[in-house]
PDB file of N, CA, C and O in Angstrom:
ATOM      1  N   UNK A  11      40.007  27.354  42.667  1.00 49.00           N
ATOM      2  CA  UNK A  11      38.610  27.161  42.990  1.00 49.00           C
ATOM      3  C   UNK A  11      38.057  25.947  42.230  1.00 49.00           C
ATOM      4  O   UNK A  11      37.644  24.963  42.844  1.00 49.00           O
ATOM      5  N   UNK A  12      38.051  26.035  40.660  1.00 55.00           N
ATOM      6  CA  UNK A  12      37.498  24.751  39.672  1.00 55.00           C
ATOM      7  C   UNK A  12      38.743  24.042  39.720  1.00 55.00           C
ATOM      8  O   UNK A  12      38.616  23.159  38.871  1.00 55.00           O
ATOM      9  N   UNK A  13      39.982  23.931  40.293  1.00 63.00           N
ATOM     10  CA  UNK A  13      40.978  23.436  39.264  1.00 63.00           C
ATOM     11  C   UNK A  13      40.465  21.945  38.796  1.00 63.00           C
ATOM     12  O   UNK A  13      40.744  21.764  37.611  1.00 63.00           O
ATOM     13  N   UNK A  14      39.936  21.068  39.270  1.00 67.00           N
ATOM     14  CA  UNK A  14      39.668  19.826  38.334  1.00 67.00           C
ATOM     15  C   UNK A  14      38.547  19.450  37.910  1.00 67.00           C
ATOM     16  O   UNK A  14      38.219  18.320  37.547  1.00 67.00           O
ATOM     17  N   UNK A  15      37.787  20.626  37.957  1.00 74.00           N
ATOM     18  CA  UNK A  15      35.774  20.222  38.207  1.00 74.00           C
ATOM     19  C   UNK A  15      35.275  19.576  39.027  1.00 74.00           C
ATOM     20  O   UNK A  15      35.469  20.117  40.115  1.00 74.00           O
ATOM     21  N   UNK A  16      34.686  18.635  39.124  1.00 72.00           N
ATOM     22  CA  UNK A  16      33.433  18.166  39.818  1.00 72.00           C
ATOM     23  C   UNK A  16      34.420  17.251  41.154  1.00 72.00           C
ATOM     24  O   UNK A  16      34.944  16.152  40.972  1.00 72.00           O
ATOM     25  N   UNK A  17      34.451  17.734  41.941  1.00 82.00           N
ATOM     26  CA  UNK A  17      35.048  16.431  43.028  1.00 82.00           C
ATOM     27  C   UNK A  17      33.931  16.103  43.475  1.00 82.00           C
ATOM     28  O   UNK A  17      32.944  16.643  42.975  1.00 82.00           O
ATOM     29  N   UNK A  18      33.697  14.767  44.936  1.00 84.00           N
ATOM     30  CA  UNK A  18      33.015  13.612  45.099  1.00 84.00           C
ATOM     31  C   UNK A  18      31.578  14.633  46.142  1.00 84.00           C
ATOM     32  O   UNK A  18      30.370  14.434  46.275  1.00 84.00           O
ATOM     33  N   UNK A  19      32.427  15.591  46.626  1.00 87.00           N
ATOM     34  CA  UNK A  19      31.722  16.458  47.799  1.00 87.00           C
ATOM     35  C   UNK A  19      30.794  17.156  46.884  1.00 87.00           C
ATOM     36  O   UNK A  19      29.634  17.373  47.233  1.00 87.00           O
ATOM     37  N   UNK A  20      31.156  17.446  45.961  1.00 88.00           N
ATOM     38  CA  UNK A  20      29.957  18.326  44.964  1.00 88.00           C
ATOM     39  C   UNK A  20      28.976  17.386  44.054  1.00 88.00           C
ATOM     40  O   UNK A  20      28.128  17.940  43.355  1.00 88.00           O
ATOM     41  N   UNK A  21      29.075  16.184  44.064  1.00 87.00           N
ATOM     42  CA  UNK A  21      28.264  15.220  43.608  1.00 87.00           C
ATOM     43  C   UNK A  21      26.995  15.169  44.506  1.00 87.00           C
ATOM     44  O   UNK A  21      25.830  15.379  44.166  1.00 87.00           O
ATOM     45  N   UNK A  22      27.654  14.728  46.150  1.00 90.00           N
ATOM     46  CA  UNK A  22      26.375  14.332  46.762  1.00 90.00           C
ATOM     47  C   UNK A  22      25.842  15.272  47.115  1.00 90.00           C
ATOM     48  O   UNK A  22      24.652  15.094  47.374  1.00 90.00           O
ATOM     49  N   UNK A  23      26.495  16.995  47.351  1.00 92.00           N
ATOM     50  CA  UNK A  23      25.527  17.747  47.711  1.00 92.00           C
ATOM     51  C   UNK A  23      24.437  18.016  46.506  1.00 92.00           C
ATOM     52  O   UNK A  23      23.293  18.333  46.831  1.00 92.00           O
ATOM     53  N   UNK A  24      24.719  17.914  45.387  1.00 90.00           N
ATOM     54  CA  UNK A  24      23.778  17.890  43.634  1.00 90.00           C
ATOM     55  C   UNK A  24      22.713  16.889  43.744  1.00 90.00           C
ATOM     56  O   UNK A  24      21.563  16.955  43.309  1.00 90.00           O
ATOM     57  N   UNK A  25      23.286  15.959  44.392  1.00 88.00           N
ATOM     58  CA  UNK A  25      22.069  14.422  44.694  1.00 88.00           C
ATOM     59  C   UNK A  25      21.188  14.964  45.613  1.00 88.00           C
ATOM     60  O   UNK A  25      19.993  15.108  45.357  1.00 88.00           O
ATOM     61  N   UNK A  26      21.874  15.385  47.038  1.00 90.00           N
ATOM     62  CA  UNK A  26      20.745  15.780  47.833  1.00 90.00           C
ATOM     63  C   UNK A  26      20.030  16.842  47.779  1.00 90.00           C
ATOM     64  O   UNK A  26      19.147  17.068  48.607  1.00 90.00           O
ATOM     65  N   UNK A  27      20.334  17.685  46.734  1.00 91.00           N
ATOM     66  CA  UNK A  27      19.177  18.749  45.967  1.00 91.00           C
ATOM     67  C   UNK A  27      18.273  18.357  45.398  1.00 91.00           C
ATOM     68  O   UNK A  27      17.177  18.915  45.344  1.00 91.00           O
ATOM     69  N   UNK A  28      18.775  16.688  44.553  1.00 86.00           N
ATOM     70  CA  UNK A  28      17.964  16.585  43.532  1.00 86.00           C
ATOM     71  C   UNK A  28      17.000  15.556  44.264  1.00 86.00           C
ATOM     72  O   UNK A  28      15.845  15.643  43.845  1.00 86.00           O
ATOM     73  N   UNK A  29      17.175  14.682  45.171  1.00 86.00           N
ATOM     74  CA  UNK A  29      16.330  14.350  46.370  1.00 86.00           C
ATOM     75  C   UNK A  29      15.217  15.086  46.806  1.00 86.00           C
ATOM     76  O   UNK A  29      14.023  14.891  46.582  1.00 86.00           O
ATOM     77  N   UNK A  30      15.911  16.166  47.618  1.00 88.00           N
ATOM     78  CA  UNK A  30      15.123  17.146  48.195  1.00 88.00           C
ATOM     79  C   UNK A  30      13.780  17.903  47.501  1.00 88.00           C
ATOM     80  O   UNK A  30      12.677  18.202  47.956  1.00 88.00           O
ATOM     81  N   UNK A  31      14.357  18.051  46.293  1.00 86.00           N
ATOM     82  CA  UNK A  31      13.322  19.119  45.349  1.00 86.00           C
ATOM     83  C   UNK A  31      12.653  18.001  44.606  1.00 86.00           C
ATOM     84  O   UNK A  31      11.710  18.527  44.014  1.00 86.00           O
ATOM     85  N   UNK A  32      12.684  16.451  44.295  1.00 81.00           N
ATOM     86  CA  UNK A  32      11.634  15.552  43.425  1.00 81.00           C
ATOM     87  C   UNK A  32      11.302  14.693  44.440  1.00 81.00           C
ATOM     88  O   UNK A  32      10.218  14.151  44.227  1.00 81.00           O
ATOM     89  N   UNK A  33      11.961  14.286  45.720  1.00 84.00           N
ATOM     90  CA  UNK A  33      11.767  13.433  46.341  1.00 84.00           C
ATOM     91  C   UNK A  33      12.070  11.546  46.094  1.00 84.00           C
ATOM     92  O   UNK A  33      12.444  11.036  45.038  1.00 84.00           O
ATOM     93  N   UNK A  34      11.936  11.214  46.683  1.00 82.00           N
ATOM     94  CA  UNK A  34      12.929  10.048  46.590  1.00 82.00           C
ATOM     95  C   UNK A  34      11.578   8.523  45.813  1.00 82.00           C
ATOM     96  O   UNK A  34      11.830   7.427  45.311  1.00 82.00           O
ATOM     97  N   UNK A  35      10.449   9.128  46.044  1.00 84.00           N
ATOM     98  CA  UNK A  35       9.527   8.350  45.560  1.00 84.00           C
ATOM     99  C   UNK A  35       9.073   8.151  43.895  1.00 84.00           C
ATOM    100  O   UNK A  35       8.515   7.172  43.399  1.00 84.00           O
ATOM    101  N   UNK A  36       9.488   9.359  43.249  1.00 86.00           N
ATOM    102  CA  UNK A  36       9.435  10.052  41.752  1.00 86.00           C
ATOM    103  C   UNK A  36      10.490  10.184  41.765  1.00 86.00           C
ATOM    104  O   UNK A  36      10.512  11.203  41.075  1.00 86.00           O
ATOM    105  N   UNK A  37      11.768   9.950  42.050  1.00 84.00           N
ATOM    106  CA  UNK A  37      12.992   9.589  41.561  1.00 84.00           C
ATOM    107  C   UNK A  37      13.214   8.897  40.552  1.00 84.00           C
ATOM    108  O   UNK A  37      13.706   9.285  39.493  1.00 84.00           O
ATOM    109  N   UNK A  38      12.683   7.301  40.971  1.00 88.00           N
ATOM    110  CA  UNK A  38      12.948   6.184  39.454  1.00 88.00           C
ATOM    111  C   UNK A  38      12.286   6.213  38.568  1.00 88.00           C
ATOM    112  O   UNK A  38      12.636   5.695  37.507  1.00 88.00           O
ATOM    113  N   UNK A  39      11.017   6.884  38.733  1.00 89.00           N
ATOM    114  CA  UNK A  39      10.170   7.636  37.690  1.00 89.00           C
ATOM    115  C   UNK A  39      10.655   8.225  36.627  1.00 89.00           C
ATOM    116  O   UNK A  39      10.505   7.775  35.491  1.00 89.00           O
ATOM    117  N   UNK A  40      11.208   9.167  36.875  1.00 85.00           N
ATOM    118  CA  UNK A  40      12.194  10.495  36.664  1.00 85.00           C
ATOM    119  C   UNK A  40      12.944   9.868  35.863  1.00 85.00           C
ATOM    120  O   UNK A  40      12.953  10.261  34.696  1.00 85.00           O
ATOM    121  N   UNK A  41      13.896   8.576  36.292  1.00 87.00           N
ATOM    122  CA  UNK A  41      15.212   8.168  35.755  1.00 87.00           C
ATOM    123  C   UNK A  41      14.579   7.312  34.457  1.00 87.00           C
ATOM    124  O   UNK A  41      14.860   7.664  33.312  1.00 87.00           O
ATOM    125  N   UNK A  42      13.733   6.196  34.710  1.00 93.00           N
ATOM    126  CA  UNK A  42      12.979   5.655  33.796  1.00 93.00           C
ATOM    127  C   UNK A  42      12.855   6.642  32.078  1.00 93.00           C
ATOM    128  O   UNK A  42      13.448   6.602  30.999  1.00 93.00           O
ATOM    129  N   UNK A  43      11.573   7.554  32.769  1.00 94.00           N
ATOM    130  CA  UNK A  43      11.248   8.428  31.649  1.00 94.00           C
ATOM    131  C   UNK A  43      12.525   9.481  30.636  1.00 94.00           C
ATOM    132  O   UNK A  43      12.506   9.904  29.481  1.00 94.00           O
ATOM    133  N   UNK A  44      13.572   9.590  31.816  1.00 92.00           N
ATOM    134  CA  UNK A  44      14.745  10.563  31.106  1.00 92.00           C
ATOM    135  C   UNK A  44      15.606   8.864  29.983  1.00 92.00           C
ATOM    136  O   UNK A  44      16.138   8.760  28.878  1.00 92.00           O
ATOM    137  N   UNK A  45      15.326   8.046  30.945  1.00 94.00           N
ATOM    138  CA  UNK A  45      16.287   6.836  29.797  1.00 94.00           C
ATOM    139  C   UNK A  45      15.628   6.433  28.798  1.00 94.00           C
ATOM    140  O   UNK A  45      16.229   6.029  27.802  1.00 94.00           O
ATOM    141  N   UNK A  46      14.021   6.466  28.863  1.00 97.00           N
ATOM    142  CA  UNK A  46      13.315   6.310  27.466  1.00 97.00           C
ATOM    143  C   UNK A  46      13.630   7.601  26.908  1.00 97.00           C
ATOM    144  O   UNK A  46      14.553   7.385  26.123  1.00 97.00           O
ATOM    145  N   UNK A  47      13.261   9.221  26.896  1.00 96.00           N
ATOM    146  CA  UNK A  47      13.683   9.783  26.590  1.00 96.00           C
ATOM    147  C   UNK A  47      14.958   9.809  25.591  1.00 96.00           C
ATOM    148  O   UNK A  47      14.903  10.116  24.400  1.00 96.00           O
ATOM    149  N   UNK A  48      16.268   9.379  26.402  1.00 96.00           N
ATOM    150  CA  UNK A  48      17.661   9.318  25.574  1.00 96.00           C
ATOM    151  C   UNK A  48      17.738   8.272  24.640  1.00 96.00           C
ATOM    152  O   UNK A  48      18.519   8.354  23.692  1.00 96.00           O
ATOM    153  N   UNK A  49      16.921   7.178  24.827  1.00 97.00           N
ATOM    154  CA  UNK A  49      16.743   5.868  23.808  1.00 97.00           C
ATOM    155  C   UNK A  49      15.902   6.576  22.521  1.00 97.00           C
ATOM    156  O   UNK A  49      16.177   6.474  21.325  1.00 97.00           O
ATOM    157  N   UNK A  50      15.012   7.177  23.019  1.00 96.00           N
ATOM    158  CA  UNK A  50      14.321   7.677  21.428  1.00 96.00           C
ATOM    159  C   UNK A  50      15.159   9.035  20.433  1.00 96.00           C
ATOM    160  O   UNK A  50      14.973   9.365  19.262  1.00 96.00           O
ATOM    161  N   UNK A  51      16.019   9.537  21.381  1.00 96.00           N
ATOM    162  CA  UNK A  51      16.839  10.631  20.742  1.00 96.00           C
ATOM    163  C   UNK A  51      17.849   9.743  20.189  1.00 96.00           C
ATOM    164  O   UNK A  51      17.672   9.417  19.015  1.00 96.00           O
ATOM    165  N   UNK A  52      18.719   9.353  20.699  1.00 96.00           N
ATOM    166  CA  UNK A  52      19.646   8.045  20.088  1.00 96.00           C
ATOM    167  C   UNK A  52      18.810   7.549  18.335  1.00 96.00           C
ATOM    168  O   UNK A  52      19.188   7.971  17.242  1.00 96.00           O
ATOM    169  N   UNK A  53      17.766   6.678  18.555  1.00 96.00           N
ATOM    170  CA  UNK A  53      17.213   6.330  17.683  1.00 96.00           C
ATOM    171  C   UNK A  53      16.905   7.308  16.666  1.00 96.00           C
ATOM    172  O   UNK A  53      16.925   6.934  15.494  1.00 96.00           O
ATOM    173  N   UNK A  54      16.658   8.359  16.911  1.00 95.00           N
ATOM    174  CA  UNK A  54      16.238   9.614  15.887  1.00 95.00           C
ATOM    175  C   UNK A  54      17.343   9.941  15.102  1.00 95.00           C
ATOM    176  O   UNK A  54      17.502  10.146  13.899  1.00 95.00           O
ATOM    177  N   UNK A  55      18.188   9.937  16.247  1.00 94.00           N
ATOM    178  CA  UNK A  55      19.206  10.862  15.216  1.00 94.00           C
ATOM    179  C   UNK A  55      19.925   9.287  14.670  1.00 94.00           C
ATOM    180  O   UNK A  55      20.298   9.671  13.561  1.00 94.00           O
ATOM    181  N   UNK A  56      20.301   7.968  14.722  1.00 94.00           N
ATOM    182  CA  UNK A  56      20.703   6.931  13.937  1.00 94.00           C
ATOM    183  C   UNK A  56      20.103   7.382  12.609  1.00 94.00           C
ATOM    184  O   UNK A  56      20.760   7.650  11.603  1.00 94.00           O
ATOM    185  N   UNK A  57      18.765   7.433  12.727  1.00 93.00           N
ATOM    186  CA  UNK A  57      17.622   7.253  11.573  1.00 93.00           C
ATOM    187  C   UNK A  57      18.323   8.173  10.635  1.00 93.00           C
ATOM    188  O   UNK A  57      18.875   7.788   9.604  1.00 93.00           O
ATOM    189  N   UNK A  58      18.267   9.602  11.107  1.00 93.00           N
ATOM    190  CA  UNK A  58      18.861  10.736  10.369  1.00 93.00           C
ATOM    191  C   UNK A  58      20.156  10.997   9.766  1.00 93.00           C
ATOM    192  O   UNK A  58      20.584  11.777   8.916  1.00 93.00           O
ATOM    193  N   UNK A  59      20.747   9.853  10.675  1.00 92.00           N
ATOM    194  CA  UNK A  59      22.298   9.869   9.649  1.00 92.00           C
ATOM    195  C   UNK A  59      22.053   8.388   8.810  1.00 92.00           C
ATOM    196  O   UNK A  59      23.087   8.368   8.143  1.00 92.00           O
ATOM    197  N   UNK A  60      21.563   7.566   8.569  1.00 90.00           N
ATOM    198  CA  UNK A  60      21.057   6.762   7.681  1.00 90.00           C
ATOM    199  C   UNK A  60      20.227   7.185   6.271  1.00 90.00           C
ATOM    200  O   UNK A  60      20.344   6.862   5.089  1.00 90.00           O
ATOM    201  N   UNK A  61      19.332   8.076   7.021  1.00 89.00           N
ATOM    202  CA  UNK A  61      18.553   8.654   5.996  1.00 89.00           C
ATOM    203  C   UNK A  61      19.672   9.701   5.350  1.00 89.00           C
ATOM    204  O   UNK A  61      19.906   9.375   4.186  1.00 89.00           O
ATOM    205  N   UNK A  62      20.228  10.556   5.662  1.00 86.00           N
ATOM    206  CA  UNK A  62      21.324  11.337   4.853  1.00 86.00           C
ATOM    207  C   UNK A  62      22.453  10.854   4.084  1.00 86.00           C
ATOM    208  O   UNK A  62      22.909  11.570   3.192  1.00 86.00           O
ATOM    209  N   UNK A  63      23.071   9.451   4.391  1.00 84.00           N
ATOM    210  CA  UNK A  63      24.079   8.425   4.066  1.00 84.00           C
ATOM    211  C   UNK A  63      23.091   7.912   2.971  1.00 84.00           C
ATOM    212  O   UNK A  63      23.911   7.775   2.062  1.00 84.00           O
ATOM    213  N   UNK A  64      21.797   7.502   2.380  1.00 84.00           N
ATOM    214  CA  UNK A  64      21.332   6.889   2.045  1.00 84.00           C
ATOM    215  C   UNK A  64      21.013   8.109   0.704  1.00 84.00           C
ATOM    216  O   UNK A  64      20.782   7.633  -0.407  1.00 84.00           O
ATOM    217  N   UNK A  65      21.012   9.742   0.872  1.00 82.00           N
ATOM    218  CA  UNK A  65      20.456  10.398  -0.198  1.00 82.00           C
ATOM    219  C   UNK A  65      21.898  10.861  -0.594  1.00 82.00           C
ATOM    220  O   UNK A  65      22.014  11.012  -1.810  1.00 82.00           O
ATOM    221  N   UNK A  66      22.974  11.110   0.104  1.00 81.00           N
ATOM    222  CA  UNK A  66      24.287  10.931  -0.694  1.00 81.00           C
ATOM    223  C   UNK A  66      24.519  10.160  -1.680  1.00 81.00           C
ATOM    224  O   UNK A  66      24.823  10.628  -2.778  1.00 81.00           O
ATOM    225  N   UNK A  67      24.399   8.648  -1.424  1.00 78.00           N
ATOM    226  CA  UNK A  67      24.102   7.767  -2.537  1.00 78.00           C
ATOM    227  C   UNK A  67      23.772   8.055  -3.593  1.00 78.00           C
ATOM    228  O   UNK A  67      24.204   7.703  -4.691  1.00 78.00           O
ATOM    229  N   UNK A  68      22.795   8.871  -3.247  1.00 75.00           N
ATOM    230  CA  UNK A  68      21.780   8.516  -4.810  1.00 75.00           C
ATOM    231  C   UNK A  68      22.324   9.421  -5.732  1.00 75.00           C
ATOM    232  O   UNK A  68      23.163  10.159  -5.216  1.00 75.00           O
ATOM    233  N   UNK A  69      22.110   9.620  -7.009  1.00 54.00           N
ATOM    234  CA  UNK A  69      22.328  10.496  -7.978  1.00 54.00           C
ATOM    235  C   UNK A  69      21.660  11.705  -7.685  1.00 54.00           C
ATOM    236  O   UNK A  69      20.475  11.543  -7.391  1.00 54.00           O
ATOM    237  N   UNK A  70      22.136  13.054  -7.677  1.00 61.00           N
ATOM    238  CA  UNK A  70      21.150  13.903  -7.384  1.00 61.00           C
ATOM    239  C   UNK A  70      20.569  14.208  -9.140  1.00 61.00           C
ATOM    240  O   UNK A  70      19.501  14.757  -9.410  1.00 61.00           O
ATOM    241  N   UNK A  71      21.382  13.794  -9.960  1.00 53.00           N
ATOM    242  CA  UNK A  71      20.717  14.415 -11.228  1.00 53.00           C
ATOM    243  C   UNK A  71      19.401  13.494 -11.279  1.00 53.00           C
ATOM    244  O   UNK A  71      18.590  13.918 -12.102  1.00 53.00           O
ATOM    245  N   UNK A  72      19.006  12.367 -10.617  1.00 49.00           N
ATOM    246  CA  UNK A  72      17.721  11.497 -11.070  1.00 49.00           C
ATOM    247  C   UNK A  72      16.828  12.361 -10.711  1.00 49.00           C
ATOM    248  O   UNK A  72      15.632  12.117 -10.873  1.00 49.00           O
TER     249      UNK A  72
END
């Protein structure tokens, strides 16, 4: 039934759901806001492994 996951036939029927139910006008909307979205999570968590790399450093006895 799964043996390799996702083949090409189960892609476009997922697209034309996701068509159907946001419509094709609020689509690039959609894509826009989810890629700012992943750009500011990206950036968050950089910050957070900088900021943790940065208190390793330090002496904790100071």
């Amino acid at each position: 039934m799964l043996r390799n996951g996702l083949e090409p036939w189960h892609l476009l029927i997922v697209a034309i759901v996701v068509i159907a139910l946001f419509g094709s006008k609020k689509l690039p909307d959609t894509a826009r806001a989810l890629g700012k979205s992943m750009r500011i999570l990206k950036s968050e968590a950089k910050a957070m492994k900088e900021t943790d790399a940065q208190e390793s450093r330090t002496d904790p006895r100071a």
